[in-house]
Amino acid sequence: MDFFDAFLNPEIIATYLRPMVRAVWVTIWISVLVVISGLALGALLAGLRAYQKRWLSWPIVLFADLMRALPPLVLMLILFFGLPSIGIILNDWFVLYLILTLVLAAFVEEIFWATMTSLPRGQWEAGAATGLSFLQVLVHVIFPQALRMNIPPLVNRSLTISKMTAYGSVIGVKEIVSVAGSAQAFSGSATPLTMAALAYLIIFFPAMLLSRYIEDRFHYEH
Amino acid sequence: MENFIDAFFNIDIMRQATPLLLKGAWVTLQLCAVVIFLGLFGGLGLALLASSKSALLRLPSFLFIDIFRAIPPLILLILIYAGLPFVGVRVPPFVAVCIAFLLNNSAYFAEIFRSGIKAIPKGQMEAARATGLSPAQAQAWVILPQAVRNVLPDLLSNVVEIVKLTSIASVVSLSELLYSANMARAVTYNSSPLVMAAGLYLLLLWPLVRVISRFQRGLSISH
Amino acid sequence: MTAAQPLPTLEITALEKRFGETQVLRSIDLKVQNGELVFVIGPSGSGKSTMLRCCNRLEEPTSGAIHVNGKPMLGIPRKELDRMRLQVGMVFQGFFLYPHLSALKNVTLAQRKALGRSKAEAEARALEMLDKVGLKHKADAMPSELSGGQQQRVAIARALALDPKVMLFDEPTSALDPELVGSVLKVMRDLRELGMTMIVVSHEMHFAREAADRVVFMDGGVIVEEGPPEEIFGNPKSDRLKAFLSRVSGEAA
């Protein structure tokens, strides 16, 4: 059949299975790194903002606004094509990792900050009254609550940004889309593109179901 | 420093690129208008199906939503634009983008609408039915208006995401803002047009991002 | 009266607090001796809660001095303040247990992080304190699983576990359903028996009458009158106190 021949040709699937699997690993690997460092950086920024020092909050707010308002693809191109002209050459995968981390951190910072300002002031006071330092209250009292209340949005945002690893294809990172793209050009068949879509389904469909489950479970009762 | 300004903030090059970029920005705006419209209505329809009592309607809607939330829009776009010609269907870039965005955005909007509908207490529907409204009327005049108001911040932030997402249309050579800027970069061997494009995106989206932050804070305080 | 005044456990001297233009506290002087239970009453907005919150500097005084066992609370570096706060336990109207931690963990957190006690030591101490407030069996419960009265008792245990020199109670029973008030008052009564120094801001006049060593009446940011409960309730001198007492008894009736 015409359709299957174009989109699900078994011979082509067999030929490109191995490079595709390798590309899947690249995608997963970069996604995991992005999620870990994005969450950590976002939490750190929210923590710094809690000190309510103008010279600290101001740049953080600016950073969060920029990273949320600019398309990541634009940022990646600026970094990838612009930096070499001032003598800085970054790996393609590092540009992808860096931009996605910064974008995720910006969203995480905003999510945390909104919660931190909404927790009753008594939570801060109860900590202070028992002799905990500001940092200790932040780490042991405020952050765990912010994390718990925000598991659904944090999971959703992490998944959305993980899927943006597909943008790596634009700057030549050997992830799923880029490997599928060159395989398509090479084989003259659309099958590698179907494989790419299926690869994402295999990775992210369970993640979507998981996030649905989490949303139901952690729906914050208050 | 001079080097840096020359590479990213070159006024001459920016001036040169301005007409091209403005044309690109106009295409981006048109594209946004179309895909947001499509996404909102597709999403609303899907959300109603996904909230229905009949499993026959509900399950396929959920499947649709989860599949198209799992696949990155970029791969959808490439599949439609570069894949369909293999079965003899050739679509222009603009149409390819619209189809890909319809599939992806409907899924995201549907999730938002659905969570809004789910949050409306059952009593609202019962009260509406008790006053003689049909299920469809109750849905349209009682449930949906409340649901939409509740999820307004989420709708707004999804709109921001879509506007940013239109930049992927550059991959299929649709001459929107990023494509134009990247063209100008390639021609001038200078990244200033990209920075300028970033500036235009900011002009459009920064106010919205501010509003969203205000929203989040306002909501969390009222809790 | 006594010849050699012992060092007060808590001493407030010439305390002033302004919020912008409004003067909330005016030249407050108060000495609380070891083992004393001082009850602070007064209409809402009289500044009694603010005074209490100044004692551990949750509210920053505008001027004046506060000493705990002769050591200053004001004008000390941040680190020193954290340490001084360990000596001043505080119980809030809204309990403010940490909702993500079990009752036991609520009580061990500051012991471990602020006092540096070992896990075993902190837990042993926490269980002892939970036992004291009658909630040892609820050690593993989350705050959301506890009634308001139980939450407040855990909050008391949380403060007590740090071995404070003085306990401040800021309307500890105001947020509780009437039937739960008794359990919290009982714990406070037990504490008094054990010789804990306490300052209590509350509207529980019966409790004041029966348990307080001294009652302080505040109005308009100043201490209007103070004395033993029999005096304050039985023989009020100022018109403001008389008016307040008749209003309160009117409400109670």
XYZ file of C-alpha atoms in Angstrom:
698
model
C 0.000 0.000 0.000
C 1.128 3.456 -0.879
C 0.631 4.914 2.540
C 2.496 2.219 4.447
C 5.232 2.222 1.935
C 5.797 5.922 2.494
C 5.341 6.157 6.259
C 6.008 2.700 7.711
C 8.378 0.931 5.346
C 9.788 -2.044 7.320
C 13.080 -2.124 5.428
C 13.768 1.486 6.200
C 12.728 0.999 9.803
C 15.280 -1.812 10.081
C 18.006 0.262 8.466
C 17.570 3.287 10.683
C 16.530 1.637 13.930
C 20.008 1.719 15.405
C 20.812 5.412 14.787
C 17.301 6.329 15.929
C 17.761 4.465 19.209
C 21.035 6.317 19.705
C 19.227 9.599 19.025
C 16.533 8.674 21.542
C 19.224 8.310 24.164
C 20.635 11.724 23.315
C 17.171 13.234 23.702
C 16.563 11.518 27.023
C 19.989 12.352 28.328
C 19.739 16.067 27.521
C 16.167 16.215 28.859
C 17.174 14.709 32.181
C 20.089 17.117 32.533
C 17.859 20.074 31.659
C 15.174 19.091 34.154
C 17.630 18.552 37.004
C 19.581 21.749 36.485
C 16.527 23.817 35.563
C 14.689 22.845 38.745
C 17.766 23.466 40.867
C 18.559 26.829 39.303
C 14.929 27.947 39.465
C 14.678 27.051 43.149
C 17.968 28.817 43.836
C 16.784 31.992 42.120
C 13.482 31.951 44.015
C 15.475 31.506 47.223
C 17.712 34.463 46.429
C 14.679 36.561 45.590
C 13.254 35.771 49.021
C 16.021 37.863 50.592
C 14.121 40.879 49.221
C 17.265 42.774 48.300
C 16.468 45.083 45.424
C 19.806 44.596 43.662
C 19.226 40.843 43.747
C 15.511 40.655 42.928
C 15.648 43.046 40.037
C 18.000 41.011 37.811
C 16.147 37.819 38.722
C 12.775 39.248 37.675
C 14.316 40.578 34.480
C 15.881 37.213 33.742
C 12.632 35.349 34.377
C 10.668 37.756 32.199
C 13.090 37.540 29.291
C 13.324 33.769 29.369
C 9.548 33.442 29.469
C 8.870 36.003 26.753
C 11.501 34.993 24.184
C 11.111 31.953 21.942
C 13.847 29.456 22.939
C 14.635 28.914 19.289
C 15.560 32.597 18.903
C 17.819 32.413 21.960
C 19.508 29.296 20.641
C 20.227 30.847 17.269
C 21.635 34.007 18.846
C 23.926 31.971 21.039
C 24.894 29.462 18.394
C 25.581 31.893 15.568
C 26.447 35.014 17.564
C 28.942 33.839 20.136
C 31.582 32.559 17.677
C 31.917 36.077 16.261
C 33.186 37.271 19.643
C 35.435 34.273 19.972
C 33.282 31.960 22.085
C 32.516 28.615 20.522
C 30.024 26.390 22.291
C 29.072 22.818 21.477
C 25.705 22.497 19.741
C 24.366 20.232 22.479
C 25.640 22.585 25.143
C 23.752 25.524 23.595
C 20.595 23.416 23.585
C 21.161 22.305 27.174
C 21.991 25.816 28.371
C 19.010 27.591 26.809
C 16.460 24.980 27.860
C 17.876 24.986 31.395
C 17.601 28.759 31.623
C 14.055 28.741 30.251
C 12.943 26.022 32.658
C 14.665 27.827 35.544
C 12.733 31.005 34.729
C 9.382 29.205 34.891
C 10.349 27.281 38.022
C 11.433 30.494 39.717
C 8.064 32.094 38.973
C 6.131 29.047 40.181
C 8.118 28.877 43.423
C 7.971 32.574 44.031
C 4.196 32.746 43.599
C 3.832 30.021 46.234
C 6.348 31.503 48.612
C 4.482 34.791 48.679
C 1.199 33.006 49.194
C 2.206 30.853 52.169
C 0.845 32.286 55.414
C 3.342 34.615 57.048
C 2.995 32.489 60.140
C 5.034 29.763 58.449
C 8.021 32.104 58.258
C 7.354 33.382 61.769
C 6.970 29.959 63.329
C 10.362 29.057 61.886
C 12.004 32.260 63.053
C 10.436 32.003 66.509
C 12.024 28.590 67.018
C 15.460 30.019 66.326
C 15.838 28.835 62.741
C 17.883 31.143 60.537
C 16.336 32.645 57.400
C 18.119 30.128 55.214
C 17.014 27.232 57.418
C 13.384 28.362 57.280
C 13.679 28.632 53.517
C 15.202 25.189 53.067
C 13.273 23.195 55.662
C 9.916 24.945 55.891
C 9.155 26.986 52.791
C 10.716 25.007 49.918
C 9.259 21.613 50.804
C 5.793 23.167 50.894
C 6.326 25.062 47.637
C 7.500 21.860 45.984
C 4.538 19.845 47.210
C 1.940 22.403 46.198
C 3.424 22.734 42.721
C 4.138 19.202 41.597
C 1.606 19.293 38.720
C 2.799 22.576 37.134
C 6.444 21.617 37.671
C 5.948 18.241 35.996
C 4.014 19.792 33.113
C 6.561 22.510 32.532
C 9.430 20.033 32.697
C 7.765 17.834 30.078
C 6.993 20.755 27.760
C 10.576 21.923 27.890
C 11.965 18.408 27.501
C 10.100 18.163 24.214
C 11.882 21.324 23.098
C 15.032 19.231 22.781
C 13.625 18.778 19.240
C 14.890 22.324 18.547
C 18.380 20.888 18.736
C 17.870 19.736 15.151
C 18.081 23.361 14.012
C 21.640 23.718 15.298
C 22.733 20.169 14.501
C 22.415 18.280 17.776
C 22.131 14.576 16.920
C 18.775 14.116 18.636
C 15.650 12.430 17.292
C 14.409 15.055 14.833
C 17.767 15.783 13.298
C 18.664 12.105 12.824
C 15.216 11.444 11.363
C 15.552 14.464 9.091
C 18.822 13.370 7.548
C 17.582 9.772 7.297
C 14.542 11.010 5.410
C 16.681 13.018 3.003
C 19.050 10.076 2.558
C 16.448 7.341 2.092
C 13.891 9.366 0.189
C 11.174 8.024 2.472
C 8.967 9.605 5.106
C 9.351 6.550 7.327
C 12.163 7.993 9.503
C 9.863 10.938 10.342
C 7.162 8.520 11.464
C 9.788 6.742 13.549
C 10.668 10.055 15.162
C 7.044 10.759 16.030
C 6.675 7.225 17.431
C 9.885 7.633 19.423
C 8.457 10.739 21.093
C 5.198 8.928 21.739
C 7.076 6.094 23.407
C 8.988 8.513 25.627
C 6.340 11.101 26.395
C 2.981 9.318 26.189
C 3.619 7.482 29.463
C 4.872 10.773 30.871
C 1.579 12.440 29.895
C -0.404 9.688 31.601
C 1.834 10.030 34.639
C 1.291 13.776 34.782
C -2.462 13.223 34.544
C -2.258 10.819 37.453
C -0.104 13.221 39.466
C -2.493 16.070 38.774
C -5.341 14.080 40.242
C -3.355 12.950 43.245
C -1.621 16.125 44.226
C -4.482 18.449 43.482
C -3.895 20.660 46.498
C -6.809 20.547 48.878
C -7.395 23.923 50.450
C 33.153 45.262 24.225
C 33.188 47.024 20.882
C 33.411 43.616 19.325
C 30.374 42.514 21.268
C 28.296 45.522 20.240
C 29.349 45.039 16.671
C 28.313 41.380 16.724
C 24.939 41.738 18.442
C 23.828 45.361 18.357
C 25.075 46.630 15.003
C 22.803 49.594 14.282
C 23.614 49.775 10.557
C 22.782 46.151 9.995
C 19.630 46.432 12.052
C 18.510 49.401 9.988
C 19.191 47.422 6.831
C 17.209 44.457 8.110
C 14.253 46.458 9.391
C 11.933 46.191 6.346
C 12.478 42.436 6.088
C 11.916 41.933 9.802
C 8.780 44.029 9.894
C 7.372 42.006 7.041
C 8.263 38.857 9.005
C 6.632 40.240 12.145
C 3.457 40.886 10.178
C 3.402 37.271 8.978
C 3.958 36.128 12.570
C 0.994 38.183 13.738
C -1.266 36.784 11.035
C -0.098 33.281 11.796
C -0.778 33.819 15.516
C -4.282 35.090 14.831
C -5.130 32.040 12.751
C -3.574 29.358 14.933
C -4.855 30.787 18.217
C -8.360 30.960 16.768
C -8.130 27.380 15.489
C -6.608 26.116 18.720
C -9.198 27.761 20.956
C -12.137 26.301 19.071
C -10.534 22.917 18.518
C -9.653 22.822 22.203
C -13.112 23.823 23.332
C -14.714 21.112 21.201
C -12.266 18.496 22.436
C -12.767 19.570 26.045
C -16.539 19.170 25.737
C -16.068 15.718 24.238
C -13.569 14.807 26.957
C -16.014 15.959 29.648
C -18.926 14.027 28.224
C -20.592 11.170 30.044
C -20.223 8.744 27.167
C -16.980 6.778 27.258
C -17.262 6.364 23.497
C -16.686 10.085 23.110
C -14.465 10.556 26.113
C -11.770 7.958 25.531
C -10.840 8.925 21.954
C -10.679 12.573 23.038
C -8.292 11.744 25.849
C -6.216 9.652 23.496
C -6.071 12.519 21.004
C -5.125 15.011 23.719
C -2.353 12.878 25.168
C -0.897 11.853 21.811
C -0.634 15.389 20.566
C 0.712 16.679 23.838
C 3.403 13.998 23.691
C 4.658 14.689 20.171
C 6.723 17.882 19.818
C 4.991 20.284 17.411
C 8.213 20.562 15.429
C 8.132 16.892 14.420
C 4.429 17.145 13.604
C 5.156 20.096 11.377
C 7.986 18.341 9.556
C 5.934 15.196 9.192
C 3.116 17.136 7.565
C 5.293 19.385 5.448
C 7.947 16.914 4.333
C 6.086 13.641 4.782
C 2.762 14.198 3.030
C 4.357 14.821 -0.397
C 5.429 11.173 -0.306
C 1.783 10.184 -0.689
C 1.207 12.863 -3.271
C -0.253 15.520 -0.982
C 1.649 18.763 -1.229
C 0.753 21.440 1.295
C 2.082 25.003 1.363
C 4.095 25.947 4.497
C 1.339 28.146 5.916
C -1.229 25.352 5.719
C 1.236 22.825 7.143
C 1.869 25.097 10.115
C -1.860 25.596 10.637
C -2.544 21.848 10.648
C 0.340 21.059 12.984
C -0.669 23.862 15.350
C -4.328 22.859 15.234
C -3.425 19.346 16.379
C -0.983 20.493 19.063
C -2.767 23.583 20.369
C -6.180 21.965 20.483
C -4.745 19.326 22.774
C -3.236 21.923 25.108
C -6.271 24.217 25.100
C -8.526 21.206 25.635
C -6.589 20.263 28.777
C -7.034 23.786 30.117
C -10.743 23.999 29.344
C -11.297 20.517 30.706
C -9.673 21.283 34.050
C -11.799 24.428 34.240
C -14.998 22.497 33.553
C -14.015 19.795 36.029
C -13.548 22.386 38.770
C -17.140 23.641 38.529
C -19.205 22.045 41.309
C -21.843 19.523 40.205
C -24.493 21.645 41.886
C -24.129 24.270 39.166
C -25.246 21.859 36.486
C -28.043 20.543 38.686
C -29.209 24.042 39.533
C -29.235 25.003 35.862
C -31.136 21.860 34.882
C -33.601 22.438 37.716
C -34.441 25.834 36.244
C -35.398 24.163 32.999
C -32.242 24.658 30.919
C -31.302 21.852 28.570
C -27.889 20.201 29.122
C -26.453 22.122 26.185
C -27.895 25.400 27.431
C -26.615 24.736 30.929
C -23.186 23.973 29.504
C -23.156 27.118 27.374
C -24.628 29.665 29.765
C -23.713 28.342 33.196
C -20.737 25.990 33.151
C -18.508 27.331 30.388
C -18.537 31.009 31.367
C -17.417 30.090 34.890
C -14.866 27.587 33.632
C -13.349 30.076 31.199
C -13.090 32.759 33.851
C -11.343 30.355 36.203
C -8.730 29.300 33.675
C -8.133 32.716 32.121
C -4.521 32.897 33.394
C -3.761 29.463 31.942
C -5.340 30.414 28.619
C -3.260 33.564 28.525
C -0.019 31.751 29.256
C -0.852 29.193 26.585
C -1.343 32.034 24.118
C 2.149 33.282 24.992
C 3.501 29.777 24.422
C 1.823 29.631 21.006
C 3.197 32.973 19.898
C 6.688 31.781 20.819
C 6.016 28.458 19.145
C 5.232 30.096 15.795
C 9.002 30.573 15.496
C 9.269 26.903 14.507
C 7.519 27.788 11.247
C 10.928 29.087 10.179
C 11.980 25.449 9.824
C 9.596 24.954 6.894
C 10.700 28.245 5.298
C 7.600 30.193 6.158
C 8.906 33.749 6.126
C 7.744 34.747 9.581
C 9.793 36.813 12.016
C 12.494 34.300 12.958
C 12.910 33.061 9.399
C 13.362 36.618 8.149
C 15.821 37.435 10.907
C 17.831 34.291 10.279
C 17.889 35.113 6.547
C 19.202 38.571 7.351
C 21.803 37.007 9.638
C 23.007 34.656 6.909
C 23.220 37.456 4.372
C 25.009 39.954 6.632
C 27.160 37.434 8.543
C 25.994 39.228 11.691
C 23.676 38.212 14.537
C 22.174 41.651 15.098
C 19.008 40.821 13.093
C 18.379 37.893 15.458
C 18.745 40.217 18.429
C 16.356 42.594 16.760
C 13.843 39.787 16.255
C 14.203 38.975 19.943
C 13.386 42.623 20.631
C 10.223 42.399 18.557
C 9.101 39.243 20.340
C 9.727 41.013 23.630
C 7.688 44.000 22.539
C 4.764 41.685 21.903
C 5.118 39.244 24.778
C 6.719 41.054 27.692
C 3.499 42.839 28.672
C 1.626 39.534 28.582
C 4.264 37.817 30.695
C 3.999 40.626 33.266
C 0.221 40.268 33.339
C 0.574 36.520 33.904
C 2.906 37.053 36.849
C 0.473 39.563 38.326
C -2.331 37.041 37.813
C -0.459 34.263 39.598
C 0.283 36.468 42.557
C -3.248 37.827 42.725
C -4.713 34.350 42.673
C -2.378 32.935 45.243
C -3.070 35.757 47.684
C -6.808 35.375 47.431
C -6.542 31.684 48.364
C 8.969 45.099 98.209
C 11.616 42.435 98.206
C 15.020 43.672 99.215
C 17.159 42.114 96.465
C 15.204 41.933 93.198
C 16.270 38.803 91.340
C 17.094 39.181 87.653
C 13.793 39.177 85.725
C 13.402 36.406 83.164
C 11.961 38.905 80.727
C 12.288 42.629 81.031
C 10.685 45.160 78.727
C 11.919 48.712 79.153
C 10.463 51.855 77.570
C 9.276 49.894 74.532
C 7.873 51.971 71.688
C 6.454 50.759 68.389
C 5.238 52.879 65.532
C 3.792 51.691 62.235
C 4.408 54.732 60.094
C 2.385 57.487 61.763
C 0.442 55.272 64.143
C 1.881 54.758 67.567
C 1.017 51.201 68.536
C 3.012 50.904 71.756
C 3.979 53.722 74.114
C 6.596 53.462 76.856
C 5.823 49.897 77.869
C 7.627 48.674 80.990
C 7.132 45.135 82.152
C 9.135 42.726 84.245
C 8.333 39.048 84.362
C 9.990 37.030 87.093
C 11.023 33.416 86.863
C 8.033 31.087 87.108
C 5.512 33.868 86.810
C 2.406 33.668 84.621
C 1.536 37.129 83.388
C -1.780 37.529 81.642
C -2.286 40.373 79.202
C -5.820 41.522 78.497
C -7.274 44.435 76.602
C -9.503 45.330 73.691
C -8.413 44.375 70.202
C -6.031 46.903 68.748
C -4.673 47.709 72.209
C -1.203 46.559 71.179
C -0.977 43.438 73.320
C -0.123 41.101 70.465
C 2.362 43.596 69.081
C 4.063 43.789 72.466
C 4.335 40.017 72.555
C 5.712 39.890 69.014
C 8.297 42.504 69.921
C 9.631 40.219 72.640
C 11.154 37.845 70.074
C 11.388 40.528 67.428
C 8.892 39.143 64.973
C 7.970 42.784 65.169
C 10.866 45.234 65.199
C 10.495 47.709 68.110
C 10.978 51.371 67.255
C 12.875 52.009 70.475
C 13.323 50.654 73.970
C 14.990 47.543 75.308
C 14.106 43.900 75.852
C 16.208 41.582 77.987
C 15.898 37.856 78.508
C 17.727 36.731 81.642
C 19.647 39.986 81.483
C 20.770 39.529 77.887
C 19.608 42.020 75.271
C 17.269 41.025 72.436
C 17.781 44.279 70.532
C 20.827 45.587 68.750
C 22.406 42.176 68.368
C 23.626 40.519 65.169
C 21.303 38.220 63.223
C 23.085 35.016 64.327
C 22.859 36.045 67.958
C 19.166 36.855 67.504
C 18.497 33.331 66.178
C 20.170 31.987 69.293
C 18.269 34.314 71.628
C 14.982 33.295 70.025
C 15.601 29.757 71.243
C 15.132 31.091 74.769
C 11.769 32.609 73.904
C 9.117 30.092 72.885
C 6.145 31.340 70.930
C 2.683 29.908 70.382
C 0.564 31.531 67.668
C -3.142 32.003 67.313
C -2.994 30.188 63.953
C -0.766 27.286 65.218
C 1.378 27.376 62.074
C 2.502 23.800 62.199
C 4.510 22.903 59.118
C 1.917 21.071 57.011
C 4.480 18.928 55.187
C 5.985 17.434 58.347
C 4.556 14.948 60.845
C 3.871 16.078 64.410
C 7.146 14.515 65.516
C 9.151 16.186 62.742
C 7.525 19.511 63.551
C 8.979 19.204 67.023
C 12.404 17.927 66.007
C 13.179 20.349 63.160
C 14.447 23.340 65.147
C 16.032 21.098 67.760
C 18.214 19.608 65.077
C 18.849 22.630 62.854
C 18.987 25.436 65.408
C 20.162 23.620 68.534
C 22.266 21.010 66.728
C 20.868 18.080 68.658
C 21.346 14.596 67.260
C 18.405 12.857 65.625
C 18.008 10.394 68.472
C 18.246 13.077 71.114
C 15.782 15.352 69.318
C 13.289 12.541 68.833
C 13.505 11.420 72.429
C 12.958 14.981 73.563
C 10.104 15.465 71.088
C 8.317 12.333 72.287
C 8.727 13.491 75.855
C 7.165 16.859 74.984
C 4.366 15.314 72.911
C 3.663 13.098 75.890
C 3.498 16.159 78.105
C 0.807 17.693 75.895
C -0.992 14.327 75.704
C -0.254 13.568 72.065
C 2.501 10.993 72.105
C 0.218 8.628 70.222
C -0.126 11.183 67.418
C 3.603 11.543 66.801
C 3.366 10.234 63.248
C 0.187 12.083 62.317
C 0.315 14.872 59.773
C -1.043 18.252 60.873
C -4.008 17.898 58.502
C -5.048 14.797 60.448
C -5.152 16.651 63.774
C -7.902 18.765 65.260
C -7.199 22.431 65.934
C -6.708 21.774 69.618
C -4.267 18.959 68.869
C -2.380 21.114 66.393
C -2.022 23.836 68.974
C -0.725 21.358 71.536
C 1.854 20.095 69.050
C 2.832 23.727 68.468
C 3.329 24.110 72.228
C 5.475 20.976 72.267
C 7.480 22.362 69.353
C 8.308 25.472 71.376
C 8.887 23.630 74.658
C 11.334 21.150 73.150
C 13.852 23.962 72.714
C 13.975 24.539 76.489
C 12.889 28.186 76.370
C 13.289 30.432 79.413
C 9.939 32.028 78.727
C 6.883 31.092 76.677
C 4.773 33.627 74.832
C 1.177 32.703 74.004
C -0.487 34.910 71.404
C -4.230 34.245 71.717
C -3.585 30.488 71.693
C -7.251 29.473 71.878
C -8.938 32.164 69.759
C -8.971 30.092 66.605
C -10.338 26.990 68.320
C -13.849 25.606 68.512
C -15.146 26.081 72.075
C -15.035 22.375 72.889
C -11.327 22.196 72.044
C -10.224 25.159 74.175
C -10.110 23.154 77.387
C -7.411 20.744 76.209
C -5.044 23.617 75.376
C -5.736 25.444 78.645
C -5.038 22.229 80.515
C -1.602 22.002 78.928
C -0.928 25.612 79.885
C -2.039 24.928 83.434
C 0.324 21.940 83.598
C 3.146 24.138 82.374
C 2.477 26.601 85.096
C 2.616 23.816 87.668
C 6.033 22.933 86.324
C 7.204 26.477 86.908
C 7.408 27.709 83.302
C 7.567 31.477 82.912
C 4.717 32.564 80.648
C 3.166 35.617 79.099
C -0.314 34.966 77.790
C -2.353 37.239 75.580
C -5.866 35.865 75.627
C -9.546 36.527 76.131
C -10.039 33.551 78.441
C -10.898 35.601 81.512
C -11.786 32.564 83.606
C -8.383 31.145 82.984
C -6.773 34.480 83.877
C -8.667 34.675 87.126
C -7.721 31.181 88.173
C -4.175 30.758 86.866
C -2.491 34.142 86.491
C -0.039 35.551 88.996
C -0.485 38.986 87.556
C -2.841 40.538 85.035
C -1.818 43.410 82.805
C -4.506 45.530 81.190
C -3.507 47.332 78.007
C -5.443 49.892 76.058
C -4.383 52.292 73.354
C -0.788 51.055 73.345
C -0.098 51.634 77.023
C -0.290 49.533 80.171
C -3.225 51.092 81.992
C -3.325 48.925 85.057
C -1.667 45.828 86.437
C -1.998 43.700 89.533
C -3.049 40.340 90.916
C -6.165 38.905 89.261
C -8.367 39.460 92.316
C -7.484 43.150 92.177
C -7.899 43.573 88.429
C -11.172 41.695 88.171
C -12.529 42.379 91.658
C -11.514 45.940 92.172
C -10.659 47.682 88.904
C -9.459 51.242 89.383
C -9.363 52.912 85.983
C -12.531 53.679 84.073
C -11.109 52.101 80.955
C -10.612 48.766 82.706
C -14.090 48.930 84.219
C -15.588 49.622 80.817
C -13.588 46.796 79.247
C -14.589 44.281 81.925
C -18.261 45.121 81.728
C -18.119 44.814 77.953
C -16.410 41.422 78.124
C -18.742 40.028 80.775
C -21.635 41.315 78.717
C -20.421 39.331 75.767
C -19.894 36.235 77.859
C -23.437 36.403 79.226
